PDB file of C-alpha atoms in Angstrom:
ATOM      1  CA  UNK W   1     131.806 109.668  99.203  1.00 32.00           C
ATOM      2  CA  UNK W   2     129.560 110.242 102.122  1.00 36.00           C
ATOM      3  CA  UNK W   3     126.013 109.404 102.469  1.00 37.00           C
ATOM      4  CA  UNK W   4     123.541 112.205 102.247  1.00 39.00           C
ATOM      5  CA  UNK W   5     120.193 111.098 103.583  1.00 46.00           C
ATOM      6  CA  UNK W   6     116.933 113.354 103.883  1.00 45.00           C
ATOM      7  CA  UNK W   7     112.921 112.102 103.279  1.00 49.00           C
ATOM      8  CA  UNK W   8     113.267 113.069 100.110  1.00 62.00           C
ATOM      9  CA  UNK W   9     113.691 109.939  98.162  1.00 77.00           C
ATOM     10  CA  UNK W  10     112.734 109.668  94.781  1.00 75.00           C
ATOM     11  CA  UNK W  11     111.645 106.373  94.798  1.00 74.00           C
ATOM     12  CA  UNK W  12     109.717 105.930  98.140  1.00 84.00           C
ATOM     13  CA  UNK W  13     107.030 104.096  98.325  1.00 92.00           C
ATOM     14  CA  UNK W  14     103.916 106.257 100.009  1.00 93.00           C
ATOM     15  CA  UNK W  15     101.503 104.823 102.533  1.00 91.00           C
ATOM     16  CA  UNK W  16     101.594 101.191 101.434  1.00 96.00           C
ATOM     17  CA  UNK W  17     101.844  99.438 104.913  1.00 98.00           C
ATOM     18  CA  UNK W  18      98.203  98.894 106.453  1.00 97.00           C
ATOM     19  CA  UNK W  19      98.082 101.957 109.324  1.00 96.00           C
ATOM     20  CA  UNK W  20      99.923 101.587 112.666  1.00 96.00           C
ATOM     21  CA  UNK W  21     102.556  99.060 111.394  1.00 98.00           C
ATOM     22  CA  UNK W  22     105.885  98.500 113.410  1.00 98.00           C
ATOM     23  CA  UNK W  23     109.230  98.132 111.341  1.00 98.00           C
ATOM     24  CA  UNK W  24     112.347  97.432 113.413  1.00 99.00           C
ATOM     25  CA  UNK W  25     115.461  98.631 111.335  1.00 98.00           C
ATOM     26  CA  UNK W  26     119.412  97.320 112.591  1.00 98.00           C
ATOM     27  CA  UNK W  27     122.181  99.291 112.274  1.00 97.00           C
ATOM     28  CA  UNK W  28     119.935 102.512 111.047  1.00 98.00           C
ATOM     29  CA  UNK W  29     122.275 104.922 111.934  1.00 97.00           C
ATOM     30  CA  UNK W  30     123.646 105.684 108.695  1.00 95.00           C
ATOM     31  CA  UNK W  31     123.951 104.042 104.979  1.00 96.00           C
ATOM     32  CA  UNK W  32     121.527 101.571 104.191  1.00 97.00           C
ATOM     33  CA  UNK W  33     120.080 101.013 107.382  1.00 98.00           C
ATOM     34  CA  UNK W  34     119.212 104.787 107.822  1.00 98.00           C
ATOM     35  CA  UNK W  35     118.355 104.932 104.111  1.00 98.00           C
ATOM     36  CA  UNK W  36     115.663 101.628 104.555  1.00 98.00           C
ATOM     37  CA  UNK W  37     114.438 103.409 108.396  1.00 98.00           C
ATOM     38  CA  UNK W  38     113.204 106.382 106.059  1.00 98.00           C
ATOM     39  CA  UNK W  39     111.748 104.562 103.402  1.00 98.00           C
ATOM     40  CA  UNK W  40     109.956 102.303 105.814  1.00 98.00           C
ATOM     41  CA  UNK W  41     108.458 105.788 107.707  1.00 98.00           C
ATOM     42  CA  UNK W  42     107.680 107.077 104.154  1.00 97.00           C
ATOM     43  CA  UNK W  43     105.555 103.966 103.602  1.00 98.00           C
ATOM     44  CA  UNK W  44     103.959 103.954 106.601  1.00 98.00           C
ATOM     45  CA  UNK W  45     105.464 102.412 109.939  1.00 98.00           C
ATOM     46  CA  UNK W  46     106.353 103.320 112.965  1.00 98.00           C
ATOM     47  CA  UNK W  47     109.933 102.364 113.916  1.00 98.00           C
ATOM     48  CA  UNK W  48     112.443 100.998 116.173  1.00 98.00           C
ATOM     49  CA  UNK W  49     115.774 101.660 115.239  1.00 98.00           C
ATOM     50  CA  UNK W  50     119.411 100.158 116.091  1.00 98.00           C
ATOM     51  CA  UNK W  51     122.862 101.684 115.958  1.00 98.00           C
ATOM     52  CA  UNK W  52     125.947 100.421 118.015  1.00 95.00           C
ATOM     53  CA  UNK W  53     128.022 103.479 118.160  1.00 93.00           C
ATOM     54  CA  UNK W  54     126.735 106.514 116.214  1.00 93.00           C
ATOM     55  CA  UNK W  55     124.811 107.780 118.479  1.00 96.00           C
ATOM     56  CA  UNK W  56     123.816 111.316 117.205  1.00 97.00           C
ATOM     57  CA  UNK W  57     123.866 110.096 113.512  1.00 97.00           C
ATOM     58  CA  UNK W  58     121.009 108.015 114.925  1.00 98.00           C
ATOM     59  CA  UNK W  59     119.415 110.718 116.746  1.00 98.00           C
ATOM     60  CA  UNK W  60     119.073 112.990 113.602  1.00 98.00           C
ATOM     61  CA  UNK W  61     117.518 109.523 111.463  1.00 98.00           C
ATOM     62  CA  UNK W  62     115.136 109.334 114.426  1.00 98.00           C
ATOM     63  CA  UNK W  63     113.705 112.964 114.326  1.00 98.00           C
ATOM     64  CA  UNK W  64     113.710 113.110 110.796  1.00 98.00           C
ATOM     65  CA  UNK W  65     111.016 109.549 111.256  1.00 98.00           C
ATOM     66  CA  UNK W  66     108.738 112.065 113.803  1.00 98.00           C
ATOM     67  CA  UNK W  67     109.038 114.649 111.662  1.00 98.00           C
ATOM     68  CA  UNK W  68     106.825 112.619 108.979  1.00 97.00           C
ATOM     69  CA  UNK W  69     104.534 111.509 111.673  1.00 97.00           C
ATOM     70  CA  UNK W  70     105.820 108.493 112.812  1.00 98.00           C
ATOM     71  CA  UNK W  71     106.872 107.224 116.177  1.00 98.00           C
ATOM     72  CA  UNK W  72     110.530 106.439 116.508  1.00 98.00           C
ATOM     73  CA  UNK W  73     112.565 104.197 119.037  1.00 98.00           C
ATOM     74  CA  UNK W  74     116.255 104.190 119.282  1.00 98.00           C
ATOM     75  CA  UNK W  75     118.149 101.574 120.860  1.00 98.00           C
ATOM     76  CA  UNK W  76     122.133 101.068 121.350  1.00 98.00           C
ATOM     77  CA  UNK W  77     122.761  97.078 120.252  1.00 98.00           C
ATOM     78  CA  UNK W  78     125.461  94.356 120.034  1.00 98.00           C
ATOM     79  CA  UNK W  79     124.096  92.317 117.515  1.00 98.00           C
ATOM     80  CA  UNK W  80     126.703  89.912 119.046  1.00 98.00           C
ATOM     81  CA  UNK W  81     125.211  90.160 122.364  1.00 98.00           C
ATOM     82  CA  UNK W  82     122.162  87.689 122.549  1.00 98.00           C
ATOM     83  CA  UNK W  83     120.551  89.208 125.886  1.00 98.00           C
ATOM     84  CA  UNK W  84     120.588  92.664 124.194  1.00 98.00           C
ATOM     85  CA  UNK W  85     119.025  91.357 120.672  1.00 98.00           C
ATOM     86  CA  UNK W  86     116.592  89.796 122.738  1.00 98.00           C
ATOM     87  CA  UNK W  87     115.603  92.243 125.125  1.00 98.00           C
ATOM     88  CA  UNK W  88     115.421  95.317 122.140  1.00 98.00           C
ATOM     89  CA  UNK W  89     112.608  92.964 120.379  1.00 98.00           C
ATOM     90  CA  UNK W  90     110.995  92.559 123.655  1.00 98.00           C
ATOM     91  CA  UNK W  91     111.018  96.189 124.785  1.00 98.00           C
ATOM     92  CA  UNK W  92     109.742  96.970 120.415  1.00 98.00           C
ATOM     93  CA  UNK W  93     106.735  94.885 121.373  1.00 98.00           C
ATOM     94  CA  UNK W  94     105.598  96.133 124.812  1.00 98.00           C
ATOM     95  CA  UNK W  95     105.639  99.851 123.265  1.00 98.00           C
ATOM     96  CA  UNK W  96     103.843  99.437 120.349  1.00 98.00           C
ATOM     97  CA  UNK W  97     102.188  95.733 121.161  1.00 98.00           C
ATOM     98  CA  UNK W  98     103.810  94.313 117.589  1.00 98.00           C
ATOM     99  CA  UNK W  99     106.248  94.065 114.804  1.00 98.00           C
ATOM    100  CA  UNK W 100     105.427  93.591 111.008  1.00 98.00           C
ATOM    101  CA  UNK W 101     108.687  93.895 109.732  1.00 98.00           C
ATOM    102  CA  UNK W 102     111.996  93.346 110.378  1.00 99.00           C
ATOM    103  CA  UNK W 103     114.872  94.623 108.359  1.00 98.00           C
ATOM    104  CA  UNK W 104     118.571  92.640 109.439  1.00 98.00           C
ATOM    105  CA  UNK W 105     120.987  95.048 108.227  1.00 98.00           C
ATOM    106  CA  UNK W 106     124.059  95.810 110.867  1.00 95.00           C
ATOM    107  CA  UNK W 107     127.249  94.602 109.297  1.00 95.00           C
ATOM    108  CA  UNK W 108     130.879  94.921 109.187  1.00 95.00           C
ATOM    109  CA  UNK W 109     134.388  93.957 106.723  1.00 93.00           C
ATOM    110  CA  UNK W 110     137.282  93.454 107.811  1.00 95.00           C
ATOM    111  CA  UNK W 111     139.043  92.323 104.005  1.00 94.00           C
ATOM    112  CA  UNK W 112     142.014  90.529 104.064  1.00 96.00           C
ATOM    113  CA  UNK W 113     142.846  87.359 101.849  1.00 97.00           C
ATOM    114  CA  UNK W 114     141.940  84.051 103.434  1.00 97.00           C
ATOM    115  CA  UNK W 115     145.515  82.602 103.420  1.00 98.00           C
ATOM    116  CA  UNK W 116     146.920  85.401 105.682  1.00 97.00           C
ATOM    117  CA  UNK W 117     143.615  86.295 107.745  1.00 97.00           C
ATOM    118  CA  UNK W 118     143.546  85.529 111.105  1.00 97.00           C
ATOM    119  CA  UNK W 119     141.033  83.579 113.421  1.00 98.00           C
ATOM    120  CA  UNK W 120     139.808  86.905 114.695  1.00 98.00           C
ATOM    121  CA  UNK W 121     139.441  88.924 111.811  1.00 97.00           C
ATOM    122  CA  UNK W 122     137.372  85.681 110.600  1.00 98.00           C
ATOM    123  CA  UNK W 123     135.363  85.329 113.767  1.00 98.00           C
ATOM    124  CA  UNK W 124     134.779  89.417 113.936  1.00 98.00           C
ATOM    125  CA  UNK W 125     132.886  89.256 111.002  1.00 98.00           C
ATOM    126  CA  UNK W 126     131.093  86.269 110.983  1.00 98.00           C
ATOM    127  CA  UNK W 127     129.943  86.692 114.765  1.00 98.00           C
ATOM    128  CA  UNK W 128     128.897  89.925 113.774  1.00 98.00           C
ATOM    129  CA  UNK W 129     127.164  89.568 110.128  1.00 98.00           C
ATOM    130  CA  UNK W 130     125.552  86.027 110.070  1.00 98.00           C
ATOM    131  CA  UNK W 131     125.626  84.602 113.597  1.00 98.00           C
ATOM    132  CA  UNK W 132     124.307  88.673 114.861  1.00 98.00           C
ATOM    133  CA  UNK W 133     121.970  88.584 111.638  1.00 98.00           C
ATOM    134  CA  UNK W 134     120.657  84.742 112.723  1.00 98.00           C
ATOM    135  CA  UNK W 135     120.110  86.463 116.628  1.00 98.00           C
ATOM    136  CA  UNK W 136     117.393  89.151 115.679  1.00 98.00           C
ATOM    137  CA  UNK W 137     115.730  87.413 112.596  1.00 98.00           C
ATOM    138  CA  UNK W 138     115.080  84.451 115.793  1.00 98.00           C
ATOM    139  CA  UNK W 139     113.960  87.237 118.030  1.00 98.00           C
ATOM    140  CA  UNK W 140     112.050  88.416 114.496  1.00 98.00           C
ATOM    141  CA  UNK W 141     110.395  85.441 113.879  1.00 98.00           C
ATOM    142  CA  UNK W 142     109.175  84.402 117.525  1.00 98.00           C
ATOM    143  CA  UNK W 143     107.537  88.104 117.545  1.00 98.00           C
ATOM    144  CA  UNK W 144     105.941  87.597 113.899  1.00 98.00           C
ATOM    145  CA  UNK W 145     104.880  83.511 114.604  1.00 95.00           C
ATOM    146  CA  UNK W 146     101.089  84.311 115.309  1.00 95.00           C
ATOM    147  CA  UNK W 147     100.553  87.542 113.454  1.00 97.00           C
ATOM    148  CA  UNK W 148     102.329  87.168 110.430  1.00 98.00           C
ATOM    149  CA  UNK W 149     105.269  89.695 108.766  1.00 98.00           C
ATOM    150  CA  UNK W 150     108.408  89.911 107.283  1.00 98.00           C
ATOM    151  CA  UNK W 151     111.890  89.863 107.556  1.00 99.00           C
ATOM    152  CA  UNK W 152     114.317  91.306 104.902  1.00 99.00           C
ATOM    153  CA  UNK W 153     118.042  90.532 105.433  1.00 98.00           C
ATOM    154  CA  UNK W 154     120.662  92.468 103.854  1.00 98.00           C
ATOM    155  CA  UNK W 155     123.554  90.310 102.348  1.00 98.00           C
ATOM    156  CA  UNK W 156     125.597  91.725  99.505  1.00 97.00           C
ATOM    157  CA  UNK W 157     127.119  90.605  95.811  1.00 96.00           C
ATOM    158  CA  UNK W 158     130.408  89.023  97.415  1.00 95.00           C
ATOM    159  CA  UNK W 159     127.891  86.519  99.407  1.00 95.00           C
ATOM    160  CA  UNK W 160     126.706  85.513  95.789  1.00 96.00           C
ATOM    161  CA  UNK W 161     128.860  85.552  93.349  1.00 94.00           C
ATOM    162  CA  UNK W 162     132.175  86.350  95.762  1.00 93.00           C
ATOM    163  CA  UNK W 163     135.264  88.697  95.946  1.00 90.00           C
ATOM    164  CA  UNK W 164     138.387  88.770  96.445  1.00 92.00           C
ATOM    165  CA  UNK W 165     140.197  89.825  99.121  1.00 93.00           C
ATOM    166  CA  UNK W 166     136.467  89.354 101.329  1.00 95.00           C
ATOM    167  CA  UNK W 167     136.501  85.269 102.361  1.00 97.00           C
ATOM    168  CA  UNK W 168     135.144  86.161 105.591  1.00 98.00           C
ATOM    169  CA  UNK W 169     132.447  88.646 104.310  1.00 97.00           C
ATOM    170  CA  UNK W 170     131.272  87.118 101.629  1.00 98.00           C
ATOM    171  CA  UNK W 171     131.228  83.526 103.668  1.00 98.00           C
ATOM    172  CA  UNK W 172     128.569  85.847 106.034  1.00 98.00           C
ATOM    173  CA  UNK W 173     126.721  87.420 103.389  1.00 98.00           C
ATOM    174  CA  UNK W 174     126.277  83.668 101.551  1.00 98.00           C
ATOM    175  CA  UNK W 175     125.399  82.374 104.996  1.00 98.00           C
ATOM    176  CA  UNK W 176     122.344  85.063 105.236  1.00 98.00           C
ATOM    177  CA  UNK W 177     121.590  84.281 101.824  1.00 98.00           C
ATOM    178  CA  UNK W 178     121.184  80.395 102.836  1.00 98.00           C
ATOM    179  CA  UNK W 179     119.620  81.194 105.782  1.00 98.00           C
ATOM    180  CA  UNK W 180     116.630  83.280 103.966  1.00 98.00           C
ATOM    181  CA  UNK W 181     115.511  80.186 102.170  1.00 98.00           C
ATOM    182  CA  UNK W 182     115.829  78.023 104.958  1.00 98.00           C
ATOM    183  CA  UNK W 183     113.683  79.993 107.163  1.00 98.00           C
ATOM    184  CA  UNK W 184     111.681  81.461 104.211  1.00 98.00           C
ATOM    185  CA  UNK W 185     110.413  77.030 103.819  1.00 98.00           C
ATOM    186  CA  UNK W 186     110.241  77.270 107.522  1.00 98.00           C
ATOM    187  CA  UNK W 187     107.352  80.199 108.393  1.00 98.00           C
ATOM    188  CA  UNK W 188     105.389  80.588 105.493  1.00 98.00           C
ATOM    189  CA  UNK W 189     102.578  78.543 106.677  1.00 98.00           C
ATOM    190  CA  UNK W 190     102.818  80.823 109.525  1.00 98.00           C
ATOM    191  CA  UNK W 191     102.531  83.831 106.881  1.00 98.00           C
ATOM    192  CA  UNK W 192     105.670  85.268 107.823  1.00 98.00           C
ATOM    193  CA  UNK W 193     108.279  86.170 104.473  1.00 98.00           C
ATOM    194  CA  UNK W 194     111.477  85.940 104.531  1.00 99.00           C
ATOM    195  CA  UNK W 195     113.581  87.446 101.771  1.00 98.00           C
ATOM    196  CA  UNK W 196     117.492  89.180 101.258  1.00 98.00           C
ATOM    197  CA  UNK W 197     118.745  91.813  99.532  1.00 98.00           C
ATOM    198  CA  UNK W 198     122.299  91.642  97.833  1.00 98.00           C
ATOM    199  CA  UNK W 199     123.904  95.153  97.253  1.00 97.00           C
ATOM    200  CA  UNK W 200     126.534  95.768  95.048  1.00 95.00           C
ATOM    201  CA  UNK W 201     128.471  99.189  95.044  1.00 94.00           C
ATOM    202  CA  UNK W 202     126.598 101.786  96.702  1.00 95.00           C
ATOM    203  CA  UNK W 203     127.885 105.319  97.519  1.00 92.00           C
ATOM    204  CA  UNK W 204     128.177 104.367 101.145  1.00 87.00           C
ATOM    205  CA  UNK W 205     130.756 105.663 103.694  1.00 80.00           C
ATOM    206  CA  UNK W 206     131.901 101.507 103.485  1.00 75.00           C
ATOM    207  CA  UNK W 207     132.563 101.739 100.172  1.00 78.00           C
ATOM    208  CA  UNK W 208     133.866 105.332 100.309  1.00 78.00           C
ATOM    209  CA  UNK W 209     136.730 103.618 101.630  1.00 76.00           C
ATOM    210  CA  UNK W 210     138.130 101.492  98.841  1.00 78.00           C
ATOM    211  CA  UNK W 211     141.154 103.310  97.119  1.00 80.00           C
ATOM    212  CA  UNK W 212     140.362 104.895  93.748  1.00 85.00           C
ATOM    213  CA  UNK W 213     142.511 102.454  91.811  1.00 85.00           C
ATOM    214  CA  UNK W 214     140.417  99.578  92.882  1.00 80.00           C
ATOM    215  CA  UNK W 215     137.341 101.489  92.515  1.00 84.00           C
ATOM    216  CA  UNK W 216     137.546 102.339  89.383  1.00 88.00           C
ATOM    217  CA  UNK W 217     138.638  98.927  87.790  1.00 87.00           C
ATOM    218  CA  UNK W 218     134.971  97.794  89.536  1.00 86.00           C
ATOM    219  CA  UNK W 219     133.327 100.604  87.726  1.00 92.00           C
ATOM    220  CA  UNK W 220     134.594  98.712  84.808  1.00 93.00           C
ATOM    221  CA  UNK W 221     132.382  95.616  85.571  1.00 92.00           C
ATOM    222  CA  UNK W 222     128.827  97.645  86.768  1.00 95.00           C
ATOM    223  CA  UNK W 223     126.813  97.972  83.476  1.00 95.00           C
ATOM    224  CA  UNK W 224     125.338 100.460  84.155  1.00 95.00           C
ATOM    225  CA  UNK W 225     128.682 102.577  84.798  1.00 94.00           C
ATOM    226  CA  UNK W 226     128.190 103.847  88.104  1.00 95.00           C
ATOM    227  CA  UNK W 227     127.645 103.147  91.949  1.00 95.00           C
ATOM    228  CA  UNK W 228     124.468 102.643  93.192  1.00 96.00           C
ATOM    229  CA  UNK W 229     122.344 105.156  96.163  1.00 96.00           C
ATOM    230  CA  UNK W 230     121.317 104.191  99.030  1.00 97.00           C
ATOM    231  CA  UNK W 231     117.708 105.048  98.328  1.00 97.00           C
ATOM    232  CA  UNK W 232     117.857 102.780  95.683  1.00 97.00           C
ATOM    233  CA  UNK W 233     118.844  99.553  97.837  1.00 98.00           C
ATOM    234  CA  UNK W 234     115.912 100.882 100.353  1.00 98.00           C
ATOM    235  CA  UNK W 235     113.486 101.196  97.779  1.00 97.00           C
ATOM    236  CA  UNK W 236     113.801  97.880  97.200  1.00 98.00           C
ATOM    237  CA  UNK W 237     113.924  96.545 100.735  1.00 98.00           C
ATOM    238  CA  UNK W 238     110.550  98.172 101.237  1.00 98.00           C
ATOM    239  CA  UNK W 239     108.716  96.938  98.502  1.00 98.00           C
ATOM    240  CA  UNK W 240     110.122  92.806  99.494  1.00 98.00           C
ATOM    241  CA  UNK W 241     109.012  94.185 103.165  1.00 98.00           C
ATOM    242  CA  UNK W 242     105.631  95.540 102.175  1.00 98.00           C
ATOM    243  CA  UNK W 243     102.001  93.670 101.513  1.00 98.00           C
ATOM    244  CA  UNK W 244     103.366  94.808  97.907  1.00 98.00           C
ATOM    245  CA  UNK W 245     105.452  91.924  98.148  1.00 98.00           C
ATOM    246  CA  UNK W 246     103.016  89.311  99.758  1.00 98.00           C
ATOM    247  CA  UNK W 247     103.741  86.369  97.408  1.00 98.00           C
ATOM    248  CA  UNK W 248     107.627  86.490  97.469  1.00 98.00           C
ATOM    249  CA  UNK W 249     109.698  85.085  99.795  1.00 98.00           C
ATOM    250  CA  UNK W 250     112.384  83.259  99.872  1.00 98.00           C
ATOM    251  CA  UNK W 251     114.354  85.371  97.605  1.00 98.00           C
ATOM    252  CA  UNK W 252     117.169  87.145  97.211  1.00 98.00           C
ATOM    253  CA  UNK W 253     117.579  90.575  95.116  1.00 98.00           C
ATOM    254  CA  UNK W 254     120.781  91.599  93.506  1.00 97.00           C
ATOM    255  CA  UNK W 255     120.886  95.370  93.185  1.00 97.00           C
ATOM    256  CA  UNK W 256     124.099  96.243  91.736  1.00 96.00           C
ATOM    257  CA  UNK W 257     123.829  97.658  88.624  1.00 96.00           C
ATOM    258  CA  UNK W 258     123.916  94.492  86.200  1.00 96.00           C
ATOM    259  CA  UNK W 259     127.287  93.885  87.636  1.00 95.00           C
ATOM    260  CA  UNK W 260     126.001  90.113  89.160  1.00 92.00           C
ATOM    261  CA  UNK W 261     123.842  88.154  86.290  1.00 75.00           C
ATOM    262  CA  UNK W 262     122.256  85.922  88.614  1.00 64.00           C
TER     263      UNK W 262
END
């Protein structure tokens, strides 16, 4: 199960970001990240994207942004590395001279169960999916503080409701959820929103990689019978990021397929 991505998404939302708006997109270099980069040039931004080591993959996302019109920046970033985070938002703003929306997506799993996992395979992901997620929506919200925006953080079903085998990914993904309504209470008087997504099983090369046995018993528990696109998730994340979305924040969105009720 690879991820096929063009501009062709069904459900994109056209044109609905006032003209000239700036969307920085983290780990954009494939999957959801590339999926939401797309969406977000569909709808009317310019963009600054991240990858950390897919270089070309990035490339092709970022030409396929021009080729709608848009402007396109591509960075290499640790989300890890603070002076990196902070100097990518930095060099975002001197080029285009803002950011309206931020979308927190670079992540990792490294599965294991909790009584055999090992301090690193613990600290790999959480350094990487909360504490790298809690870097750039700081850097996010110190760039948004006087003009207003949005941040949209990607977090995932096992950070809700949980899953076996993932006690350090889902203790990252419930840590970004947790995070969103802190900072959500914090910045709204500044007009900044600050909302999650929670994805469930989408045809992703992540989840490509979980053997068919295992697969297929989760199939068993999605409603609606069947994985979810990556077009879908972004769909989603562009709306919560969009003035379509100007009273919500605070929130997180399951998009799974009916597999989560809550």
């Amino acid at each position: 199960m690879t991820t096929s991505l063009t501009n062709e998404n069904p459900h994109a939302l056209h044109d609905v970001f006032p003209p000239d708006s700036v969307a920085l997109v983290t780990g954009a270099s494939r999957g959801i990240g590339a999926a939401c980069a797309l969406a977000l040039a569909a709808a009317g931004c310019h963009l600054a994207i991240t990858y950390r080591r897919k270089e070309e993959e990035a490339a092709r996302i970022a030409e396929q942004i021009e080729q709608m019109g848009r402007q396109c920046l591509t960075f290499r970033l640790d989300v890890t590395d603070e002076s990196q985070v902070t100097d990518i938002f930095r060099k975002t703003r001197q080029h285009y001279g803002r950011l309206d929306a931020a979308v927190l997506n670079s992540g990792i799993t490294d599965d294991g169960h909790l009584a055999t996992m090992s301090r690193t395979k613990w600290s790999s992901v959480i350094d990487t999916n909360l504490t790298g997620t809690f870097l750039c929506a700081r850097e996010a919200t110190k760039a948004m503080y006087s003009t207003g925006g949005s941040i949209t953080m990607v977090a995932s079903t096992s950070g809700v409701a949980g899953r076996p085998g993932q006690a350090n990914y889902a203790a990252s993904k419930g840590g970004i959820i947790a995070m969103v309504k802190t900072l959500a209470a914090e910045v709204a008087a500044k007009n900044v929103r600050v909302n999650a997504v929670a994805p469930g099983f989408i045809q992703t090369d992540m989840v490509a990689a979980v053997p068919k046995a295992a697969m297929a018993q989760a199939l068993t528990h999605i409603p609606m019978g069947r994985l979810g696109q990556v077009h879908e998730v972004a769909s989603a994340v562009t709306f919560l990021a969009s003035p379509l979305a100007s009273y919500i924040t605070g929130k997180t969105l399951t998009i799974d397929g009916g597999m989560v009720n809550g």
